[in-house]
């Protein structure tokens, strides 16, 4: 069975109330619930975690080595600052898709550069909560190609 880790970085526990004009009104609980339902539908094991602490995110990624086939990661503000998270993604070799609810490229200049994107499989930005769903479906394709699931033609 394919296993997917969903990591939510700092301040994402405040989704739904924190700057809804930027991040939308969908809560973190709703995102996790929707992803869990998709995972059940497609026979994927899923683990959703949130932390406001860089070290805890790194610990969780390292714990996933050897038993997780993909990571959906919204690193929040760490996107632009964390060499440690970049090195962890590169070092674990677990395919990772970076997700952002807002379009970071249409916001403040300091948000335009991701230190993580160069070591990620891809990046989805600016599509709101559906970005997580799109990342999930991208991993379904990847898992099928790797023989981790069976798909009907």
mmCIF file with all atom_site columns, C-alpha atoms in Angstrom:
data_model
loop_
_atom_site.group_PDB
_atom_site.id
_atom_site.type_symbol
_atom_site.label_atom_id
_atom_site.label_alt_id
_atom_site.label_comp_id
_atom_site.label_asym_id
_atom_site.label_entity_id
_atom_site.label_seq_id
_atom_site.pdbx_PDB_ins_code
_atom_site.Cartn_x
_atom_site.Cartn_y
_atom_site.Cartn_z
_atom_site.occupancy
_atom_site.B_iso_or_equiv
_atom_site.pdbx_formal_charge
_atom_site.auth_seq_id
_atom_site.auth_comp_id
_atom_site.auth_asym_id
_atom_site.auth_atom_id
_atom_site.pdbx_PDB_model_num
ATOM 1   C CA . UNK A 1 1   ? 0.000   0.000  0.000   1.00 0.00 ? 1   UNK A CA 1
ATOM 2   C CA . UNK A 1 2   ? 1.249   3.462  -0.881  1.00 0.00 ? 2   UNK A CA 1
ATOM 3   C CA . UNK A 1 3   ? 1.834   5.806  2.031   1.00 0.00 ? 3   UNK A CA 1
ATOM 4   C CA . UNK A 1 4   ? 1.620   9.589  1.891   1.00 0.00 ? 4   UNK A CA 1
ATOM 5   C CA . UNK A 1 5   ? 2.715   12.132 4.492   1.00 0.00 ? 5   UNK A CA 1
ATOM 6   C CA . UNK A 1 6   ? 1.038   15.551 4.533   1.00 0.00 ? 6   UNK A CA 1
ATOM 7   C CA . UNK A 1 7   ? 3.006   18.191 6.412   1.00 0.00 ? 7   UNK A CA 1
ATOM 8   C CA . UNK A 1 8   ? 1.629   21.615 7.268   1.00 0.00 ? 8   UNK A CA 1
ATOM 9   C CA . UNK A 1 9   ? 4.079   24.233 8.499   1.00 0.00 ? 9   UNK A CA 1
ATOM 10  C CA . UNK A 1 10  ? 3.821   27.249 10.781  1.00 0.00 ? 10  UNK A CA 1
ATOM 11  C CA . UNK A 1 11  ? 0.556   29.115 11.268  1.00 0.00 ? 11  UNK A CA 1
ATOM 12  C CA . UNK A 1 12  ? -1.444  26.690 9.136   1.00 0.00 ? 12  UNK A CA 1
ATOM 13  C CA . UNK A 1 13  ? -3.276  25.591 12.282  1.00 0.00 ? 13  UNK A CA 1
ATOM 14  C CA . UNK A 1 14  ? -4.967  29.019 12.031  1.00 0.00 ? 14  UNK A CA 1
ATOM 15  C CA . UNK A 1 15  ? -6.457  28.424 8.573   1.00 0.00 ? 15  UNK A CA 1
ATOM 16  C CA . UNK A 1 16  ? -10.030 29.600 8.278   1.00 0.00 ? 16  UNK A CA 1
ATOM 17  C CA . UNK A 1 17  ? -9.475  32.537 10.610  1.00 0.00 ? 17  UNK A CA 1
ATOM 18  C CA . UNK A 1 18  ? -6.012  33.848 9.686   1.00 0.00 ? 18  UNK A CA 1
ATOM 19  C CA . UNK A 1 19  ? -6.204  36.360 6.834   1.00 0.00 ? 19  UNK A CA 1
ATOM 20  C CA . UNK A 1 20  ? -9.081  34.609 5.018   1.00 0.00 ? 20  UNK A CA 1
ATOM 21  C CA . UNK A 1 21  ? -8.776  37.112 2.172   1.00 0.00 ? 21  UNK A CA 1
ATOM 22  C CA . UNK A 1 22  ? -5.311  35.639 1.477   1.00 0.00 ? 22  UNK A CA 1
ATOM 23  C CA . UNK A 1 23  ? -5.598  31.998 2.579   1.00 0.00 ? 23  UNK A CA 1
ATOM 24  C CA . UNK A 1 24  ? -9.330  31.335 2.247   1.00 0.00 ? 24  UNK A CA 1
ATOM 25  C CA . UNK A 1 25  ? -11.876 30.140 4.782   1.00 0.00 ? 25  UNK A CA 1
ATOM 26  C CA . UNK A 1 26  ? -11.120 26.427 4.585   1.00 0.00 ? 26  UNK A CA 1
ATOM 27  C CA . UNK A 1 27  ? -9.749  25.115 7.880   1.00 0.00 ? 27  UNK A CA 1
ATOM 28  C CA . UNK A 1 28  ? -6.820  22.765 8.311   1.00 0.00 ? 28  UNK A CA 1
ATOM 29  C CA . UNK A 1 29  ? -9.234  20.168 9.679   1.00 0.00 ? 29  UNK A CA 1
ATOM 30  C CA . UNK A 1 30  ? -11.286 20.369 6.465   1.00 0.00 ? 30  UNK A CA 1
ATOM 31  C CA . UNK A 1 31  ? -8.184  19.957 4.297   1.00 0.00 ? 31  UNK A CA 1
ATOM 32  C CA . UNK A 1 32  ? -7.058  16.929 6.311   1.00 0.00 ? 32  UNK A CA 1
ATOM 33  C CA . UNK A 1 33  ? -10.556 15.425 6.279   1.00 0.00 ? 33  UNK A CA 1
ATOM 34  C CA . UNK A 1 34  ? -10.817 15.805 2.485   1.00 0.00 ? 34  UNK A CA 1
ATOM 35  C CA . UNK A 1 35  ? -7.381  14.266 1.940   1.00 0.00 ? 35  UNK A CA 1
ATOM 36  C CA . UNK A 1 36  ? -8.169  11.386 4.293   1.00 0.00 ? 36  UNK A CA 1
ATOM 37  C CA . UNK A 1 37  ? -11.391 10.665 2.386   1.00 0.00 ? 37  UNK A CA 1
ATOM 38  C CA . UNK A 1 38  ? -9.478  10.648 -0.910  1.00 0.00 ? 38  UNK A CA 1
ATOM 39  C CA . UNK A 1 39  ? -6.850  8.359  0.559   1.00 0.00 ? 39  UNK A CA 1
ATOM 40  C CA . UNK A 1 40  ? -9.501  5.894  1.726   1.00 0.00 ? 40  UNK A CA 1
ATOM 41  C CA . UNK A 1 41  ? -11.160 5.986  -1.688  1.00 0.00 ? 41  UNK A CA 1
ATOM 42  C CA . UNK A 1 42  ? -7.912  5.142  -3.484  1.00 0.00 ? 42  UNK A CA 1
ATOM 43  C CA . UNK A 1 43  ? -6.391  2.785  -0.914  1.00 0.00 ? 43  UNK A CA 1
ATOM 44  C CA . UNK A 1 44  ? -3.564  5.066  0.174   1.00 0.00 ? 44  UNK A CA 1
ATOM 45  C CA . UNK A 1 45  ? -2.362  5.256  3.768   1.00 0.00 ? 45  UNK A CA 1
ATOM 46  C CA . UNK A 1 46  ? -2.125  8.896  4.860   1.00 0.00 ? 46  UNK A CA 1
ATOM 47  C CA . UNK A 1 47  ? -0.665  10.736 7.828   1.00 0.00 ? 47  UNK A CA 1
ATOM 48  C CA . UNK A 1 48  ? -1.418  14.458 8.272   1.00 0.00 ? 48  UNK A CA 1
ATOM 49  C CA . UNK A 1 49  ? 0.730   16.526 10.648  1.00 0.00 ? 49  UNK A CA 1
ATOM 50  C CA . UNK A 1 50  ? 1.106   20.220 11.471  1.00 0.00 ? 50  UNK A CA 1
ATOM 51  C CA . UNK A 1 51  ? 3.863   21.945 13.384  1.00 0.00 ? 51  UNK A CA 1
ATOM 52  C CA . UNK A 1 52  ? 4.952   25.499 13.999  1.00 0.00 ? 52  UNK A CA 1
ATOM 53  C CA . UNK A 1 53  ? 8.504   24.252 14.641  1.00 0.00 ? 53  UNK A CA 1
ATOM 54  C CA . UNK A 1 54  ? 11.134  23.657 11.966  1.00 0.00 ? 54  UNK A CA 1
ATOM 55  C CA . UNK A 1 55  ? 12.856  20.866 13.900  1.00 0.00 ? 55  UNK A CA 1
ATOM 56  C CA . UNK A 1 56  ? 9.593   18.963 14.378  1.00 0.00 ? 56  UNK A CA 1
ATOM 57  C CA . UNK A 1 57  ? 8.939   19.088 10.613  1.00 0.00 ? 57  UNK A CA 1
ATOM 58  C CA . UNK A 1 58  ? 12.455  17.797 9.951   1.00 0.00 ? 58  UNK A CA 1
ATOM 59  C CA . UNK A 1 59  ? 12.021  15.024 12.535  1.00 0.00 ? 59  UNK A CA 1
ATOM 60  C CA . UNK A 1 60  ? 8.753   13.933 10.907  1.00 0.00 ? 60  UNK A CA 1
ATOM 61  C CA . UNK A 1 61  ? 10.313  13.816 7.425   1.00 0.00 ? 61  UNK A CA 1
ATOM 62  C CA . UNK A 1 62  ? 13.259  11.806 8.694   1.00 0.00 ? 62  UNK A CA 1
ATOM 63  C CA . UNK A 1 63  ? 10.913  9.375  10.482  1.00 0.00 ? 63  UNK A CA 1
ATOM 64  C CA . UNK A 1 64  ? 9.145   8.859  7.141   1.00 0.00 ? 64  UNK A CA 1
ATOM 65  C CA . UNK A 1 65  ? 12.283  7.526  5.451   1.00 0.00 ? 65  UNK A CA 1
ATOM 66  C CA . UNK A 1 66  ? 11.881  3.944  4.303   1.00 0.00 ? 66  UNK A CA 1
ATOM 67  C CA . UNK A 1 67  ? 8.125   3.746  4.882   1.00 0.00 ? 67  UNK A CA 1
ATOM 68  C CA . UNK A 1 68  ? 6.602   6.713  3.031   1.00 0.00 ? 68  UNK A CA 1
ATOM 69  C CA . UNK A 1 69  ? 6.301   7.075  -0.733  1.00 0.00 ? 69  UNK A CA 1
ATOM 70  C CA . UNK A 1 70  ? 5.508   10.796 -1.032  1.00 0.00 ? 70  UNK A CA 1
ATOM 71  C CA . UNK A 1 71  ? 5.159   14.021 0.915   1.00 0.00 ? 71  UNK A CA 1
ATOM 72  C CA . UNK A 1 72  ? 2.736   16.881 0.335   1.00 0.00 ? 72  UNK A CA 1
ATOM 73  C CA . UNK A 1 73  ? 4.313   19.821 2.139   1.00 0.00 ? 73  UNK A CA 1
ATOM 74  C CA . UNK A 1 74  ? 3.094   23.343 2.805   1.00 0.00 ? 74  UNK A CA 1
ATOM 75  C CA . UNK A 1 75  ? 6.117   24.833 4.551   1.00 0.00 ? 75  UNK A CA 1
ATOM 76  C CA . UNK A 1 76  ? 4.493   28.236 5.086   1.00 0.00 ? 76  UNK A CA 1
ATOM 77  C CA . UNK A 1 77  ? 7.046   30.943 5.835   1.00 0.00 ? 77  UNK A CA 1
ATOM 78  C CA . UNK A 1 78  ? 9.868   28.386 6.000   1.00 0.00 ? 78  UNK A CA 1
ATOM 79  C CA . UNK A 1 79  ? 9.639   28.235 2.199   1.00 0.00 ? 79  UNK A CA 1
ATOM 80  C CA . UNK A 1 80  ? 11.802  31.312 1.918   1.00 0.00 ? 80  UNK A CA 1
ATOM 81  C CA . UNK A 1 81  ? 14.173  30.820 4.842   1.00 0.00 ? 81  UNK A CA 1
ATOM 82  C CA . UNK A 1 82  ? 14.903  27.192 5.680   1.00 0.00 ? 82  UNK A CA 1
ATOM 83  C CA . UNK A 1 83  ? 18.070  25.672 4.316   1.00 0.00 ? 83  UNK A CA 1
ATOM 84  C CA . UNK A 1 84  ? 17.594  22.924 6.923   1.00 0.00 ? 84  UNK A CA 1
ATOM 85  C CA . UNK A 1 85  ? 14.234  21.853 5.423   1.00 0.00 ? 85  UNK A CA 1
ATOM 86  C CA . UNK A 1 86  ? 15.712  22.007 1.928   1.00 0.00 ? 86  UNK A CA 1
ATOM 87  C CA . UNK A 1 87  ? 18.570  19.738 3.010   1.00 0.00 ? 87  UNK A CA 1
ATOM 88  C CA . UNK A 1 88  ? 16.138  17.362 4.698   1.00 0.00 ? 88  UNK A CA 1
ATOM 89  C CA . UNK A 1 89  ? 13.980  17.018 1.571   1.00 0.00 ? 89  UNK A CA 1
ATOM 90  C CA . UNK A 1 90  ? 17.091  16.374 -0.517  1.00 0.00 ? 90  UNK A CA 1
ATOM 91  C CA . UNK A 1 91  ? 18.549  13.996 2.059   1.00 0.00 ? 91  UNK A CA 1
ATOM 92  C CA . UNK A 1 92  ? 15.479  11.832 2.577   1.00 0.00 ? 92  UNK A CA 1
ATOM 93  C CA . UNK A 1 93  ? 14.937  11.358 -1.176  1.00 0.00 ? 93  UNK A CA 1
ATOM 94  C CA . UNK A 1 94  ? 11.173  11.064 -0.604  1.00 0.00 ? 94  UNK A CA 1
ATOM 95  C CA . UNK A 1 95  ? 9.371   12.711 -3.539  1.00 0.00 ? 95  UNK A CA 1
ATOM 96  C CA . UNK A 1 96  ? 7.870   15.939 -2.212  1.00 0.00 ? 96  UNK A CA 1
ATOM 97  C CA . UNK A 1 97  ? 5.341   18.340 -3.697  1.00 0.00 ? 97  UNK A CA 1
ATOM 98  C CA . UNK A 1 98  ? 5.396   21.857 -2.252  1.00 0.00 ? 98  UNK A CA 1
ATOM 99  C CA . UNK A 1 99  ? 1.912   23.374 -1.860  1.00 0.00 ? 99  UNK A CA 1
ATOM 100 C CA . UNK A 1 100 ? 0.882   26.958 -1.125  1.00 0.00 ? 100 UNK A CA 1
ATOM 101 C CA . UNK A 1 101 ? -2.677  28.199 -0.732  1.00 0.00 ? 101 UNK A CA 1
ATOM 102 C CA . UNK A 1 102 ? -1.873  31.724 -1.924  1.00 0.00 ? 102 UNK A CA 1
ATOM 103 C CA . UNK A 1 103 ? 0.066   32.668 -5.034  1.00 0.00 ? 103 UNK A CA 1
ATOM 104 C CA . UNK A 1 104 ? 3.422   33.397 -3.439  1.00 0.00 ? 104 UNK A CA 1
ATOM 105 C CA . UNK A 1 105 ? 4.680   34.875 -6.725  1.00 0.00 ? 105 UNK A CA 1
ATOM 106 C CA . UNK A 1 106 ? 1.965   37.557 -6.682  1.00 0.00 ? 106 UNK A CA 1
ATOM 107 C CA . UNK A 1 107 ? 2.704   38.625 -3.121  1.00 0.00 ? 107 UNK A CA 1
ATOM 108 C CA . UNK A 1 108 ? 5.574   40.438 -1.407  1.00 0.00 ? 108 UNK A CA 1
ATOM 109 C CA . UNK A 1 109 ? 8.971   40.209 -3.091  1.00 0.00 ? 109 UNK A CA 1
ATOM 110 C CA . UNK A 1 110 ? 10.492  38.150 -0.257  1.00 0.00 ? 110 UNK A CA 1
ATOM 111 C CA . UNK A 1 111 ? 7.927   35.396 -0.918  1.00 0.00 ? 111 UNK A CA 1
ATOM 112 C CA . UNK A 1 112 ? 8.884   34.949 -4.569  1.00 0.00 ? 112 UNK A CA 1
ATOM 113 C CA . UNK A 1 113 ? 11.841  32.634 -3.925  1.00 0.00 ? 113 UNK A CA 1
ATOM 114 C CA . UNK A 1 114 ? 11.438  29.131 -2.572  1.00 0.00 ? 114 UNK A CA 1
ATOM 115 C CA . UNK A 1 115 ? 14.538  27.507 -1.153  1.00 0.00 ? 115 UNK A CA 1
ATOM 116 C CA . UNK A 1 116 ? 12.668  24.190 -1.258  1.00 0.00 ? 116 UNK A CA 1
ATOM 117 C CA . UNK A 1 117 ? 11.288  24.089 -4.810  1.00 0.00 ? 117 UNK A CA 1
ATOM 118 C CA . UNK A 1 118 ? 14.591  23.055 -6.454  1.00 0.00 ? 118 UNK A CA 1
ATOM 119 C CA . UNK A 1 119 ? 14.642  19.820 -4.424  1.00 0.00 ? 119 UNK A CA 1
ATOM 120 C CA . UNK A 1 120 ? 10.903  19.100 -4.749  1.00 0.00 ? 120 UNK A CA 1
ATOM 121 C CA . UNK A 1 121 ? 9.131   17.044 -7.405  1.00 0.00 ? 121 UNK A CA 1
ATOM 122 C CA . UNK A 1 122 ? 6.885   20.045 -8.079  1.00 0.00 ? 122 UNK A CA 1
ATOM 123 C CA . UNK A 1 123 ? 5.155   23.095 -6.670  1.00 0.00 ? 123 UNK A CA 1
ATOM 124 C CA . UNK A 1 124 ? 1.463   24.040 -6.617  1.00 0.00 ? 124 UNK A CA 1
ATOM 125 C CA . UNK A 1 125 ? 0.724   27.620 -5.649  1.00 0.00 ? 125 UNK A CA 1
ATOM 126 C CA . UNK A 1 126 ? -2.223  29.987 -5.587  1.00 0.00 ? 126 UNK A CA 1
ATOM 127 C CA . UNK A 1 127 ? -5.102  27.557 -6.053  1.00 0.00 ? 127 UNK A CA 1
ATOM 128 C CA . UNK A 1 128 ? -6.329  27.482 -2.478  1.00 0.00 ? 128 UNK A CA 1
ATOM 129 C CA . UNK A 1 129 ? -7.140  24.231 -0.695  1.00 0.00 ? 129 UNK A CA 1
ATOM 130 C CA . UNK A 1 130 ? -7.620  22.399 -3.996  1.00 0.00 ? 130 UNK A CA 1
ATOM 131 C CA . UNK A 1 131 ? -3.832  22.564 -4.357  1.00 0.00 ? 131 UNK A CA 1
ATOM 132 C CA . UNK A 1 132 ? -3.584  19.753 -1.812  1.00 0.00 ? 132 UNK A CA 1
ATOM 133 C CA . UNK A 1 133 ? -6.065  17.672 -3.829  1.00 0.00 ? 133 UNK A CA 1
ATOM 134 C CA . UNK A 1 134 ? -4.081  18.279 -7.009  1.00 0.00 ? 134 UNK A CA 1
ATOM 135 C CA . UNK A 1 135 ? -0.895  17.186 -5.259  1.00 0.00 ? 135 UNK A CA 1
ATOM 136 C CA . UNK A 1 136 ? -2.678  14.040 -4.042  1.00 0.00 ? 136 UNK A CA 1
ATOM 137 C CA . UNK A 1 137 ? -3.765  13.181 -7.596  1.00 0.00 ? 137 UNK A CA 1
ATOM 138 C CA . UNK A 1 138 ? -0.249  13.823 -8.899  1.00 0.00 ? 138 UNK A CA 1
ATOM 139 C CA . UNK A 1 139 ? 1.019   11.303 -6.362  1.00 0.00 ? 139 UNK A CA 1
ATOM 140 C CA . UNK A 1 140 ? -1.656  8.798  -7.426  1.00 0.00 ? 140 UNK A CA 1
ATOM 141 C CA . UNK A 1 141 ? -0.185  8.899  -10.935 1.00 0.00 ? 141 UNK A CA 1
ATOM 142 C CA . UNK A 1 142 ? 3.321   8.552  -9.520  1.00 0.00 ? 142 UNK A CA 1
ATOM 143 C CA . UNK A 1 143 ? 2.313   5.662  -7.241  1.00 0.00 ? 143 UNK A CA 1
ATOM 144 C CA . UNK A 1 144 ? 0.656   3.838  -10.148 1.00 0.00 ? 144 UNK A CA 1
ATOM 145 C CA . UNK A 1 145 ? 3.809   4.199  -12.268 1.00 0.00 ? 145 UNK A CA 1
ATOM 146 C CA . UNK A 1 146 ? 5.882   2.845  -9.388  1.00 0.00 ? 146 UNK A CA 1
ATOM 147 C CA . UNK A 1 147 ? 3.534   -0.127 -8.969  1.00 0.00 ? 147 UNK A CA 1
ATOM 148 C CA . UNK A 1 148 ? 2.352   0.983  -5.549  1.00 0.00 ? 148 UNK A CA 1
ATOM 149 C CA . UNK A 1 149 ? -1.336  0.892  -6.538  1.00 0.00 ? 149 UNK A CA 1
ATOM 150 C CA . UNK A 1 150 ? -3.499  -0.691 -9.111  1.00 0.00 ? 150 UNK A CA 1
ATOM 151 C CA . UNK A 1 151 ? -5.564  1.491  -11.384 1.00 0.00 ? 151 UNK A CA 1
ATOM 152 C CA . UNK A 1 152 ? -8.473  0.599  -13.586 1.00 0.00 ? 152 UNK A CA 1
ATOM 153 C CA . UNK A 1 153 ? -8.156  1.452  -17.262 1.00 0.00 ? 153 UNK A CA 1
#
